[in-house]
Amino acid sequence: RAAVPGVPAGPAAPAPQVQAWITPPSYTGLPPVFLKPAVPDVSAPAGSRLTVNVTGGAGELSLTLGGGAEPFRSLDASSWQAELDLTRGGPLEVRRHGLVLAAWTLTLVADQPPTALFPEPPGPVIAGGRPTLQTRLPWRAEDDYGVAKLQAELRLRDRPGAAPAVIAVPLPGGLAKMVRGTLTQDLTAHPWAGLPVTARLVARDAPGQTGASADLGFVLPERAFNHPVARALIAIRKQLSVQPESRPQARLGLVALSEAPEAFDHSIGIYLNLRGIAALLARGRGDAAVDEAQARMWELALALEENGTERTARALEAARQALREAMDERATPAERAELEQRMRELQDAIQRHLEALAEQAQRENSELPYDSANPELNSRDLDRMAQEMRDAAKQDRMDEAREKLAELEKLLDQLQAARPERGEAQKAERAEKRQRGQQQMSALQDMVKREGGLLDNAQSRAAPGADPRRATPQNTPQNSPQGSPADAGQREAEARTQRALRRALGELMQRFGELTGEVPGALGEADTAMRDAGQALGEGRDAAAGSAQQRAIEALQRGGREMSQQMARQFGAPQPGEDGQDGQDGGDQAQGNQDGGNDTGNRNGRTAGPQPQDGSQPGRRRNAQRDPLGRPMQQGVSGTEEGDDVHVPDQMEQARTRALQEELRRRGGERGRPQPELDYIDRLLKAY
C-alpha cells in the first residue's frame, strides 16, 4: 500500500440517455411521434423533421439513416443534438465509439396527390324544369392530409389552344380531407357564353401536388338579347372568340351597324362606341386588343338592353368577386384595409340592388314567387350577416369571415335567381292554395274553441263548488279522481270527443303537409297533449286532463301562427277581390269565429283561435303591394305597414277592454284568492 497507495473510486459516470422524436409537417395536423426503444419500427409522413438529443457520457456521436451520416452539435458540456429532414427511410442508429446507443427502422409514408371529380355533370342550373343563366359546377375533392386549393378550368372546345378560364372554388376553413359542394356562378358576361366548353377540376394540396378530374363538356349559358343591335354585337363577339383572326370581318360588321343610326335611336354615344371598337380592332395589336374589344361590346350590348335592376345586379356580382379575391390575398395591414373597403362596397351594392328591385316591383306591380325551398329573405338579415363578416375580418378570424361570406353569397344567389311573377295561371294556383289554407286555418280555430270547452268542463269538475272560471289544475292533486257517477259518464263522453279532435288534428296536419310540404312542429306538440288529455279523462284525473288541454290549446295557437307564416312565405298575400271577394269577407269571417269563442277564450285567458304575428286576422285579405323579398311595402314613416288592413279598435271594443281590465284589477285585489290565480292575473295586467 506504501508503493501503490489506494485512491478512492469516484462516482460512476451517468449512462447516456437518448431522446428522439419526429415532427410531421404542419399541414398534416398530426402530433409529434416519440421514438421509444421498445418500439423498433416507426413510420412518419415524408417531409417530417427528426430531432435526437443525447445527454451524458463522453465521446463523439454520430447519427446514421439509410447509409448517410449526420453529426451532432454540442448544447453544453454533457448534451448534444442532431436534426435531420426526413427524405428517405431505412435503419436509424445513434452511435458512439462504434457502439449503438439506440436503433430504429424508419418508414416514410409518401404524401399522395389529391383527387378531384365531378359527382354530377356540370351545366346550367335548372329551375322549374328550365335552364337558367347560372352555371352549375358540382365538385368533390379528396387528399390524405387535406385539400388546400381547388379550381375549375374551362377550355373552349373549338379552340383548345386558348388559355383556360379559371374559376376559384371556395373551400371551407381548414384543410379538410374530403370536401364537396356545388359552385353556382353567372358566366354570361364571359366571351365564351353560348359556346361549347370542356370543364376540368384541379385540386392542390399543401405540398403543391395537384390532381385533375376528367374533362366534361357542356354549353355555357348565354343571355338572350332582344335589341337587334345588341344581338348583332353578341354575334360578332362570339365569332371573335372562336376565330380571333377574323378581326377585319368583325370591324366591317361594327362599321355597318354604325351606319344604321335609326336602329339605336340616333344615339351619339352608341355611334361613337361602335366606331371606337372598330378602330380598336383595326389598329390594336395582339390578343389584348381582341379581349378589350369583346369587353366593350358586352358593355355596349348591356347598355342597349338592360334596366337599372340589371345594372345593380352586375355591380353586386363585381363586388362579390372583388371581395373573394381580396379575402384570398389578405396578408399585410394594407391588404386588410383593402379587405375592409371591399366589404363596405359589397354592403353598398346589396343595398342598391334591393332598392332597385323594390322600385321595379312597385313599377310593374309584381312580386317574387314564394317557394318553400327558397325562404323569404330579409334585408336586415343580409346587413347583419355582412356586419358579422366584417367584424370577424377585423379580429383576424378569417375562417369565420369566409364562412359568413359563403352564407351571404348563398342568400344572394337565391335573390338573383328569383324573378317577378306575372303569370295569371301561377297567380290563380297560388290563390287556390291560399283558399285551401284559409279553410284549414278556420278548422283549427274551431278546434281551439272545442278544446276550450273541454278545458272548462275539466276545471269545473276539478274544483267542485268553486267558480268554474276560477278553477285551475293546481287546485287539486294531479292523480286523484273526483266526482260522481254522472261525472264519470261526462268524462267518458269528453274522452271520446277528445279522441275525435285528435283524429281531426291528424287529418289537418296531413292536408297542410300536402299543401305546403311542411307541418308546424307545434301541431305535433298539440297532438301529444291531446293524447295525454284523453288518457287522463279515461282515468278520471280531471286536473291532469285540464293541464294537458291547456297545453294543447297553447300549442294549437302557436301552430296556427306557424301555419300563417308558412302560407305567407309560399303563397303570398291575397289580392283585393281575389276569389270573387272584396277583400273583407275573410276578415269578417275570422272575426266572427273569434267572437264566437270569446266566451270560452276570455274565461281561460286565451284567444279563440290562432292569430298571425302581424296582428291581422287569419282570414283577412292583405294589401298585395310587396317588395321583391315578399315583404309588405313600407308605406308609412313608422317603419311598419300602414295599409288599409290595419284594424283600429272601435269604441265598443275599447269599452270592453277597459271593463276586462277593471274586472281583473278587482279580482287581483282580493288577496284571499289562490296564489296561482293571483299570479295569473298579475301576468295578464303586466304591460309589455
XYZ file of C-alpha atoms in Angstrom:
688
model
C 0.000 0.000 0.000
C 3.068 2.305 0.564
C 4.268 1.648 -3.011
C 0.788 1.644 -4.542
C -1.417 3.871 -2.483
C -5.148 3.272 -2.752
C -7.191 6.044 -4.424
C -10.891 6.117 -3.531
C -13.099 5.484 -6.553
C -15.223 8.428 -7.694
C -18.918 8.241 -8.688
C -19.682 6.312 -11.829
C -20.308 8.389 -14.966
C -24.048 8.605 -15.780
C -25.212 6.366 -18.584
C -26.057 8.253 -21.793
C -29.783 8.942 -22.400
C -31.236 9.224 -25.902
C -34.413 11.160 -26.650
C -35.695 11.198 -30.211
C -38.907 12.470 -31.803
C -40.295 13.174 -35.261
C -42.276 16.334 -36.042
C -44.640 15.826 -39.020
C -45.265 18.742 -41.422
C -47.726 21.273 -40.062
C -50.205 20.746 -42.916
C -50.754 17.126 -41.839
C -52.210 18.149 -38.491
C -50.502 15.147 -36.854
C -48.863 15.289 -33.400
C -45.127 14.606 -32.877
C -44.074 10.955 -32.822
C -41.756 9.991 -29.924
C -39.317 7.142 -30.629
C -39.175 4.531 -27.875
C -36.554 1.772 -27.528
C -39.307 -0.820 -27.066
C -40.874 0.072 -30.472
C -38.230 -0.539 -33.149
C -40.484 0.108 -36.179
C -41.527 3.725 -36.766
C -43.448 5.355 -39.626
C -43.780 9.058 -40.369
C -45.015 11.277 -43.214
C -42.473 12.301 -45.805
C -41.082 15.761 -45.131
C -41.043 15.302 -41.349
C -38.139 16.500 -39.206
C -36.183 14.220 -36.875
C -34.670 15.535 -33.653
C -32.307 13.432 -31.448
C -30.951 14.586 -28.075
C -28.206 12.696 -26.180
C -27.427 13.508 -22.547
C -24.473 12.050 -20.585
C -21.340 10.155 -21.476
C -18.333 11.364 -23.408
C -17.045 10.895 -26.908
C -18.058 11.762 -30.444
C -21.624 10.903 -31.534
C -22.983 10.122 -34.976
C -26.491 9.732 -36.430
C -26.908 7.392 -39.397
C -30.027 6.927 -41.552
C -30.151 4.703 -44.591
C -26.393 4.836 -45.118
C -25.997 8.603 -44.602
C -24.462 10.186 -41.501
C -25.348 13.386 -39.646
C -23.076 14.925 -36.956
C -24.233 16.069 -33.538
C -23.713 19.591 -32.221
C -22.944 20.313 -28.590
C -25.564 22.040 -26.465
C -23.471 22.092 -23.285
C -20.746 20.000 -21.627
C -22.945 16.899 -21.401
C -25.718 17.395 -24.050
C -25.702 17.001 -27.822
C -28.370 17.365 -30.506
C -28.821 16.364 -34.162
C -31.654 17.387 -36.538
C -32.457 15.913 -39.909
C -35.148 16.454 -42.573
C -36.518 13.042 -43.452
C -36.340 12.456 -47.184
C -35.642 8.732 -47.037
C -36.290 5.781 -44.759
C -34.193 2.888 -43.536
C -32.194 1.884 -40.402
C -31.832 4.759 -37.952
C -28.958 4.458 -35.422
C -27.269 6.637 -32.816
C -23.590 5.576 -32.316
C -20.686 6.482 -30.028
C -17.266 4.897 -30.285
C -18.735 2.330 -32.644
C -21.344 1.291 -30.101
C -25.086 1.597 -30.915
C -26.873 3.672 -28.273
C -30.319 3.455 -29.954
C -31.685 1.992 -33.183
C -34.994 2.021 -35.088
C -36.302 1.141 -38.508
C -37.896 4.193 -40.111
C -40.547 4.016 -42.824
C -41.635 7.178 -44.628
C -45.232 7.466 -45.831
C -45.332 9.332 -49.119
C -47.868 12.140 -49.500
C -50.398 11.131 -52.147
C -51.572 13.711 -54.686
C -55.156 14.938 -54.315
C -58.041 13.693 -56.433
C -60.895 15.703 -57.918
C -64.027 14.737 -59.810
C -67.435 15.950 -60.937
C -70.060 13.998 -58.953
C -72.626 15.231 -61.499
C -72.226 16.664 -64.986
C -71.722 20.443 -64.999
C -74.101 22.669 -66.894
C -76.770 25.331 -66.477
C -78.830 25.489 -63.307
C -82.289 24.007 -63.864
C -85.172 25.822 -62.144
C -88.789 24.975 -62.797
C -87.766 22.435 -65.436
C -85.973 25.090 -67.493
C -82.292 26.100 -67.726
C -81.295 29.427 -66.217
C -78.385 31.786 -66.810
C -76.437 30.387 -63.853
C -73.696 27.805 -64.453
C -73.637 24.875 -62.036
C -70.305 23.192 -61.249
C -70.684 20.321 -58.738
C -67.337 19.318 -57.280
C -65.655 16.867 -54.973
C -62.005 16.613 -53.909
C -60.026 14.410 -51.519
C -56.494 14.309 -50.116
C -54.815 12.264 -47.422
C -53.933 15.396 -45.417
C -56.407 17.953 -46.754
C -57.223 19.871 -49.919
C -55.583 23.315 -49.922
C -56.945 24.749 -53.182
C -59.485 23.822 -55.825
C -60.287 25.485 -59.128
C -62.309 24.770 -62.235
C -60.703 25.252 -65.642
C -62.909 25.876 -68.684
C -61.491 25.463 -72.193
C -63.107 26.422 -75.470
C -63.880 23.214 -77.361
C -63.396 24.740 -80.827
C -60.141 26.456 -79.787
C -58.341 24.111 -77.391
C -55.094 26.083 -77.569
C -56.634 29.158 -75.929
C -55.802 29.931 -72.318
C -58.374 28.381 -69.972
C -60.856 30.363 -67.937
C -60.021 29.660 -64.295
C -62.741 29.789 -61.635
C -61.647 29.521 -57.996
C -63.790 27.177 -55.888
C -64.203 28.421 -52.293
C -63.354 25.750 -49.731
C -64.361 25.563 -46.056
C -61.869 26.741 -43.463
C -59.015 24.433 -42.545
C -57.662 21.537 -44.546
C -60.478 19.022 -44.885
C -59.603 15.583 -46.210
C -62.816 15.346 -48.230
C -64.745 18.350 -49.499
C -67.717 18.540 -51.806
C -70.244 21.092 -52.914
C -71.688 22.929 -55.860
C -70.424 26.200 -57.276
C -73.072 28.352 -58.931
C -71.826 31.293 -60.955
C -73.091 33.646 -63.627
C -70.740 33.366 -66.613
C -72.972 35.080 -69.171
C -70.515 38.001 -69.357
C -67.678 35.720 -70.461
C -66.799 35.889 -74.182
C -67.402 32.123 -74.419
C -71.051 32.340 -73.291
C -73.240 30.330 -75.662
C -70.273 28.260 -76.921
C -69.361 24.626 -76.112
C -66.628 24.278 -73.480
C -64.911 21.484 -71.552
C -64.574 21.697 -67.781
C -61.900 20.209 -65.554
C -61.373 20.360 -61.787
C -57.802 20.823 -60.497
C -57.090 20.218 -56.779
C -53.880 21.166 -54.965
C -52.612 20.033 -51.573
C -50.316 21.863 -49.161
C -47.008 20.479 -50.570
C -48.075 21.654 -54.050
C -49.120 18.331 -55.591
C -52.060 18.533 -57.999
C -54.774 16.191 -59.184
C -57.237 16.761 -62.023
C -60.634 15.360 -62.909
C -61.797 14.063 -66.263
C -62.918 16.600 -68.873
C -66.677 17.063 -69.269
C -68.292 19.176 -71.951
C -71.331 21.444 -71.906
C -72.534 24.716 -73.413
C -72.080 27.835 -71.326
C -75.416 29.554 -70.670
C -75.832 32.823 -72.535
C -78.110 35.771 -72.071
C -80.821 36.394 -74.642
C -80.840 39.930 -76.067
C -83.938 41.492 -77.614
C -82.413 44.666 -79.037
C -81.317 43.982 -82.656
C -78.051 45.930 -82.344
C -77.250 44.126 -79.079
C -77.855 40.750 -80.743
C -75.550 41.711 -83.627
C -72.820 42.797 -81.193
C -73.003 39.497 -79.301
C -72.794 37.532 -82.571
C -69.629 39.436 -83.580
C -68.213 38.888 -80.083
C -68.777 35.122 -80.229
C -67.188 34.910 -83.683
C -64.052 36.604 -82.346
C -63.908 34.040 -79.513
C -63.815 31.128 -81.952
C -61.716 32.849 -84.656
C -59.614 35.741 -83.294
C -58.071 36.146 -86.752
C -61.450 37.311 -88.150
C -60.833 40.860 -86.903
C -61.314 42.501 -90.337
C -64.768 40.947 -90.743
C -65.712 41.997 -87.207
C -64.574 45.575 -87.894
C -66.690 45.749 -91.046
C -69.695 44.460 -89.143
C -69.312 47.180 -86.489
C -68.997 49.863 -89.160
C -72.168 48.579 -90.823
C -74.054 48.814 -87.524
C -72.893 52.390 -87.004
C -74.173 53.365 -90.461
C -77.759 52.499 -89.442
C -78.330 55.016 -86.593
C -82.094 54.538 -86.671
C -81.517 51.080 -85.155
C -80.212 52.683 -81.932
C -82.383 55.838 -81.923
C -79.617 58.019 -83.348
C -77.703 57.889 -80.058
C -74.373 59.689 -80.404
C -72.908 57.622 -77.551
C -73.765 54.329 -79.226
C -72.370 55.560 -82.551
C -69.076 56.670 -81.017
C -68.699 53.383 -79.146
C -69.281 51.344 -82.315
C -66.689 53.375 -84.195
C -64.247 53.211 -81.314
C -64.446 49.401 -81.083
C -63.977 49.136 -84.853
C -60.865 51.334 -84.646
C -59.516 49.204 -81.792
C -59.830 46.056 -83.899
C -58.166 47.788 -86.849
C -55.210 49.314 -85.009
C -54.831 47.252 -81.840
C -52.171 44.584 -81.606
C -52.247 41.096 -80.206
C -54.876 39.226 -78.257
C -55.196 42.047 -75.732
C -56.921 44.222 -78.351
C -59.458 41.459 -79.063
C -60.139 40.969 -75.351
C -60.707 44.693 -74.834
C -62.965 44.903 -77.869
C -65.071 41.984 -76.635
C -65.403 43.569 -73.189
C -66.558 46.859 -74.726
C -69.048 45.028 -76.960
C -70.569 43.374 -73.889
C -70.930 46.669 -72.040
C -72.462 48.305 -75.092
C -74.951 45.447 -75.556
C -75.982 45.718 -71.900
C -76.444 49.475 -72.222
C -78.789 48.865 -75.159
C -80.724 46.115 -73.382
C -80.892 46.333 -69.636
C -82.532 48.484 -66.953
C -81.409 49.742 -63.565
C -82.080 46.443 -61.780
C -79.761 44.524 -64.046
C -77.028 47.139 -63.685
C -77.166 46.898 -59.901
C -77.085 43.096 -60.177
C -73.898 43.311 -62.245
C -72.373 45.742 -59.766
C -73.283 43.358 -56.940
C -71.609 40.432 -58.691
C -68.489 42.528 -59.309
C -68.367 43.499 -55.625
C -68.688 39.842 -54.611
C -65.849 38.807 -56.911
C -63.608 41.625 -55.686
C -64.227 40.626 -52.068
C -63.445 36.978 -52.779
C -60.117 37.938 -54.342
C -59.240 40.353 -51.530
C -60.064 37.734 -48.892
C -57.847 35.152 -50.587
C -54.882 37.524 -50.844
C -55.120 39.302 -47.450
C -51.867 39.302 -45.509
C -50.393 42.743 -44.725
C -52.094 45.632 -42.844
C -52.521 47.472 -46.155
C -54.312 44.484 -47.612
C -56.531 44.261 -44.517
C -57.574 47.866 -45.142
C -58.329 46.930 -48.749
C -60.410 43.991 -47.498
C -62.445 46.288 -45.241
C -63.077 48.594 -48.199
C -64.269 45.680 -50.338
C -66.681 44.597 -47.606
C -68.162 48.083 -47.384
C -68.560 48.159 -51.160
C -70.389 44.825 -51.044
C -72.821 46.128 -48.426
C -73.471 49.231 -50.528
C -74.013 47.108 -53.651
C -76.500 44.879 -51.795
C -78.473 47.897 -50.618
C -78.573 49.485 -54.084
C -79.719 46.222 -55.681
C -82.501 45.749 -53.125
C -83.698 49.295 -53.732
C -83.681 48.735 -57.495
C -85.656 45.503 -57.104
C -88.207 47.245 -54.895
C -88.635 50.046 -57.429
C -89.059 47.526 -60.258
C -91.648 45.539 -58.324
C -93.602 48.675 -57.477
C -93.404 49.911 -61.075
C -94.515 46.599 -62.584
C -96.984 45.715 -59.800
C -95.286 42.340 -59.406
C -93.859 40.232 -56.598
C -91.353 37.425 -56.310
C -92.654 33.849 -56.243
C -92.944 32.093 -52.893
C -91.209 28.757 -52.604
C -90.687 26.557 -49.550
C -87.171 25.727 -50.770
C -86.364 29.448 -51.126
C -87.494 31.117 -47.870
C -88.344 34.770 -47.559
C -85.244 36.931 -47.417
C -84.838 39.879 -45.108
C -82.609 42.886 -45.782
C -81.844 43.177 -42.064
C -80.525 39.603 -42.108
C -78.295 40.432 -45.077
C -76.939 43.520 -43.313
C -76.412 41.581 -40.088
C -74.534 38.800 -41.874
C -72.355 41.309 -43.748
C -71.558 43.125 -40.498
C -70.644 39.860 -38.762
C -68.307 39.083 -41.652
C -66.645 42.492 -41.272
C -66.259 42.060 -37.512
C -64.668 38.633 -37.951
C -62.208 40.036 -40.506
C -61.279 42.942 -38.213
C -60.447 40.454 -35.452
C -58.367 38.392 -37.911
C -60.768 35.418 -37.721
C -60.559 34.796 -41.460
C -62.015 31.279 -41.419
C -65.171 32.597 -39.776
C -65.257 35.539 -42.203
C -65.099 33.143 -45.151
C -67.952 31.092 -43.692
C -70.069 34.235 -43.324
C -69.243 35.206 -46.907
C -70.328 31.759 -48.127
C -73.656 32.077 -46.255
C -74.180 35.585 -47.589
C -73.471 34.513 -51.161
C -75.956 31.667 -50.848
C -78.698 34.148 -49.945
C -77.618 36.498 -52.740
C -77.758 33.628 -55.250
C -81.336 32.934 -54.160
C -82.159 36.613 -54.579
C -80.670 36.825 -58.068
C -82.321 33.581 -59.179
C -85.770 34.922 -58.268
C -87.818 36.713 -60.906
C -91.016 38.779 -60.647
C -94.093 36.670 -61.060
C -96.662 37.876 -63.580
C -98.285 34.692 -64.914
C -102.036 34.618 -64.383
C -102.039 30.821 -64.180
C -99.467 30.856 -61.371
C -101.383 33.554 -59.513
C -104.610 31.582 -59.825
C -102.891 28.457 -58.497
C -101.487 30.365 -55.536
C -104.906 31.892 -54.845
C -106.483 28.421 -54.815
C -103.835 27.160 -52.390
C -104.323 30.202 -50.177
C -108.045 29.487 -50.054
C -107.420 25.872 -49.035
C -105.026 27.068 -46.354
C -107.584 29.534 -45.014
C -110.127 26.737 -44.747
C -107.666 24.711 -42.712
C -106.998 27.750 -40.501
C -110.747 28.068 -39.875
C -110.890 24.377 -38.925
C -108.023 24.945 -36.495
C -109.893 27.862 -34.919
C -112.945 25.667 -34.381
C -110.683 23.012 -32.857
C -109.314 25.544 -30.349
C -112.868 26.545 -29.408
C -113.929 22.925 -28.805
C -110.774 22.200 -26.821
C -111.542 25.245 -24.684
C -114.977 23.829 -23.881
C -113.424 20.563 -22.748
C -110.978 22.513 -20.594
C -113.814 24.440 -18.876
C -115.609 21.201 -18.015
C -112.457 19.560 -16.671
C -111.654 22.565 -14.496
C -115.246 22.702 -13.200
C -115.073 19.101 -12.050
C -111.563 19.523 -10.652
C -112.768 22.241 -8.232
C -116.288 21.261 -7.006
C -118.287 24.167 -5.592
C -115.863 26.752 -6.930
C -116.457 29.212 -9.724
C -115.566 27.308 -12.889
C -113.966 30.425 -14.289
C -111.505 30.461 -11.386
C -110.686 26.772 -11.287
C -107.148 25.816 -12.184
C -105.377 22.478 -12.357
C -103.386 23.472 -9.267
C -106.484 23.378 -7.032
C -106.445 19.588 -6.728
C -103.883 16.793 -6.758
C -102.941 15.522 -10.193
C -103.602 11.840 -9.541
C -106.823 11.846 -7.505
C -110.092 11.158 -9.367
C -113.091 13.224 -8.317
C -116.825 13.428 -8.931
C -119.985 11.392 -9.013
C -121.087 8.650 -11.399
C -122.662 11.390 -13.524
C -119.231 12.983 -13.776
C -117.803 9.639 -14.861
C -120.287 9.492 -17.738
C -119.429 13.022 -18.741
C -115.724 12.193 -18.656
C -116.263 9.202 -20.926
C -118.172 11.352 -23.430
C -115.484 14.014 -23.314
C -112.760 11.393 -23.759
C -114.499 10.303 -26.983
C -114.691 13.937 -28.075
C -111.009 14.391 -27.252
C -110.071 11.389 -29.366
C -112.194 12.725 -32.240
C -110.456 16.104 -32.014
C -107.086 14.373 -32.105
C -108.076 12.440 -35.230
C -109.275 15.677 -36.835
C -105.950 17.300 -35.962
C -104.073 14.425 -37.590
C -106.080 14.826 -40.790
C -105.490 18.587 -40.754
C -101.734 18.068 -40.328
C -101.709 15.658 -43.264
C -103.641 18.051 -45.531
C -101.487 21.020 -44.572
C -98.331 18.976 -45.143
C -99.544 18.048 -48.624
C -100.340 21.709 -49.303
C -97.073 23.292 -48.109
C -94.659 20.371 -47.762
C -94.057 21.172 -44.088
C -96.053 20.610 -40.897
C -95.587 23.071 -37.995
C -93.888 21.416 -35.051
C -96.341 22.993 -32.610
C -99.166 20.898 -34.092
C -97.222 17.781 -33.167
C -96.987 19.071 -29.592
C -100.756 19.643 -29.619
C -101.299 16.059 -30.770
C -99.220 14.766 -27.843
C -101.098 16.974 -25.363
C -104.472 15.750 -26.722
C -103.352 12.161 -26.270
C -102.404 12.870 -22.646
C -105.735 14.620 -22.066
C -107.682 11.661 -23.438
C -105.800 9.221 -21.213
C -106.335 11.420 -18.135
C -110.061 11.682 -18.839
C -110.306 7.919 -19.190
C -108.639 7.520 -15.787
C -110.823 10.158 -14.095
C -107.993 12.630 -13.463
C -109.646 15.939 -14.288
C -106.785 18.158 -13.095
C -104.264 16.329 -15.254
C -106.696 16.430 -18.190
C -107.153 20.193 -17.782
C -103.404 20.746 -17.711
C -102.927 18.705 -20.897
C -105.836 20.511 -22.591
C -104.297 23.864 -21.680
C -101.029 22.740 -23.292
C -102.955 21.578 -26.360
C -104.641 24.976 -26.740
C -101.351 26.830 -26.446
C -99.696 24.511 -28.973
C -102.637 24.909 -31.377
C -102.310 28.680 -31.160
C -98.576 28.511 -31.901
C -99.231 26.074 -34.725
C -101.779 28.470 -36.189
C -99.216 31.267 -36.210
C -96.674 28.993 -37.878
C -99.258 27.949 -40.465
C -99.987 31.590 -41.215
C -96.288 32.338 -41.655
C -95.727 29.336 -43.926
C -98.693 30.292 -46.078
C -97.403 33.860 -46.346
C -93.950 32.663 -47.392
C -95.178 30.215 -50.000
C -98.411 31.696 -51.343
C -98.054 35.392 -50.579
C -100.782 37.815 -49.664
C -104.232 37.556 -51.279
C -105.056 40.197 -53.858
C -108.064 42.500 -53.284
C -111.146 40.929 -54.804
C -109.447 37.567 -55.259
C -111.722 34.519 -55.386
C -114.692 36.756 -56.011
C -114.413 38.535 -52.662
C -113.985 42.196 -51.931
C -111.092 41.740 -49.589
C -113.120 41.939 -46.373
C -115.151 38.768 -46.222
C -112.264 36.684 -44.986
C -111.557 39.138 -42.211
C -115.212 39.301 -41.193
C -115.422 35.537 -41.057
C -112.280 35.328 -38.954
C -113.622 37.990 -36.638
C -116.867 36.096 -36.334
C -115.014 32.943 -35.409
C -113.150 34.813 -32.750
C -116.265 36.408 -31.322
C -117.927 33.034 -31.225
C -115.147 31.798 -28.961
C -114.841 34.840 -26.747
C -116.917 33.249 -24.027
C -114.502 30.418 -23.583
C -111.335 32.179 -24.630
C -111.697 35.125 -22.292
C -112.595 32.954 -19.317
C -109.426 30.948 -19.646
C -107.040 33.717 -20.592
C -106.574 32.748 -24.224
C -107.803 33.820 -27.637
C -110.319 31.838 -29.593
C -108.030 30.870 -32.386
C -104.555 31.158 -33.825
C -103.646 34.714 -34.724
C -100.890 35.774 -37.132
C -97.966 37.517 -35.590
C -98.525 40.649 -37.654
C -101.708 41.389 -35.792
C -104.146 40.719 -38.637
C -106.929 38.158 -38.599
C -106.098 34.872 -40.320
C -108.765 35.257 -42.980
C -108.352 38.971 -43.646
C -107.250 39.927 -47.160
C -103.930 41.720 -47.108
C -102.599 44.545 -49.205
C -100.940 42.959 -52.243
C -98.127 45.507 -52.591
C -94.919 43.770 -51.562
C -91.255 44.387 -52.144
C -89.047 41.929 -54.111
C -88.310 39.934 -50.963
C -92.003 39.174 -50.408
C -92.473 41.591 -47.505
C -95.219 44.260 -47.287
C -94.172 47.584 -48.788
C -93.190 50.085 -46.087
C -95.756 52.792 -46.787
C -95.594 54.763 -43.536
C -92.937 56.660 -41.705
C -93.142 54.496 -38.613
C -91.358 51.550 -40.181
C -94.466 49.360 -40.185
C -97.061 48.610 -42.784
C -99.786 51.250 -42.758
C -102.083 49.889 -45.416
C -105.835 49.530 -45.421
C -105.643 46.244 -43.483
C -104.666 47.952 -40.205
C -107.510 47.367 -37.745
C -108.273 50.292 -35.407
C -110.414 49.249 -32.409
C -113.825 50.902 -32.304
C -115.434 52.410 -29.176
C -117.261 49.184 -28.275
C -114.048 47.162 -28.300
C -112.260 49.830 -26.264
C -115.031 49.846 -23.670
C -114.952 46.055 -23.456
C -111.179 46.127 -22.989
C -111.464 48.650 -20.160
C -114.173 46.567 -18.492
C -111.992 43.452 -18.619
C -109.045 45.340 -17.153
C -111.179 46.729 -14.295
C -112.552 43.250 -13.509
C -109.033 41.808 -13.470
C -107.829 44.565 -11.139
C -110.797 43.952 -8.817
C -110.066 40.222 -8.638
C -106.354 40.895 -8.208
C -107.173 42.996 -5.158
C -108.911 40.063 -3.451
C -105.832 38.594 -1.812
C -107.819 35.635 -0.466
C -107.879 34.052 -3.889
C -105.493 31.139 -4.608
C -101.929 32.284 -5.254
C -101.677 30.671 -8.735
C -104.766 32.635 -9.801
C -103.345 35.894 -8.425
C -100.070 35.277 -10.256
C -102.006 34.626 -13.449
C -103.960 37.902 -13.069
C -100.715 39.796 -12.476
C -99.291 38.402 -15.695
C -102.411 39.483 -17.613
C -102.182 43.019 -16.265
C -98.454 43.335 -16.833
C -97.704 45.925 -19.532
C -95.209 44.860 -22.185
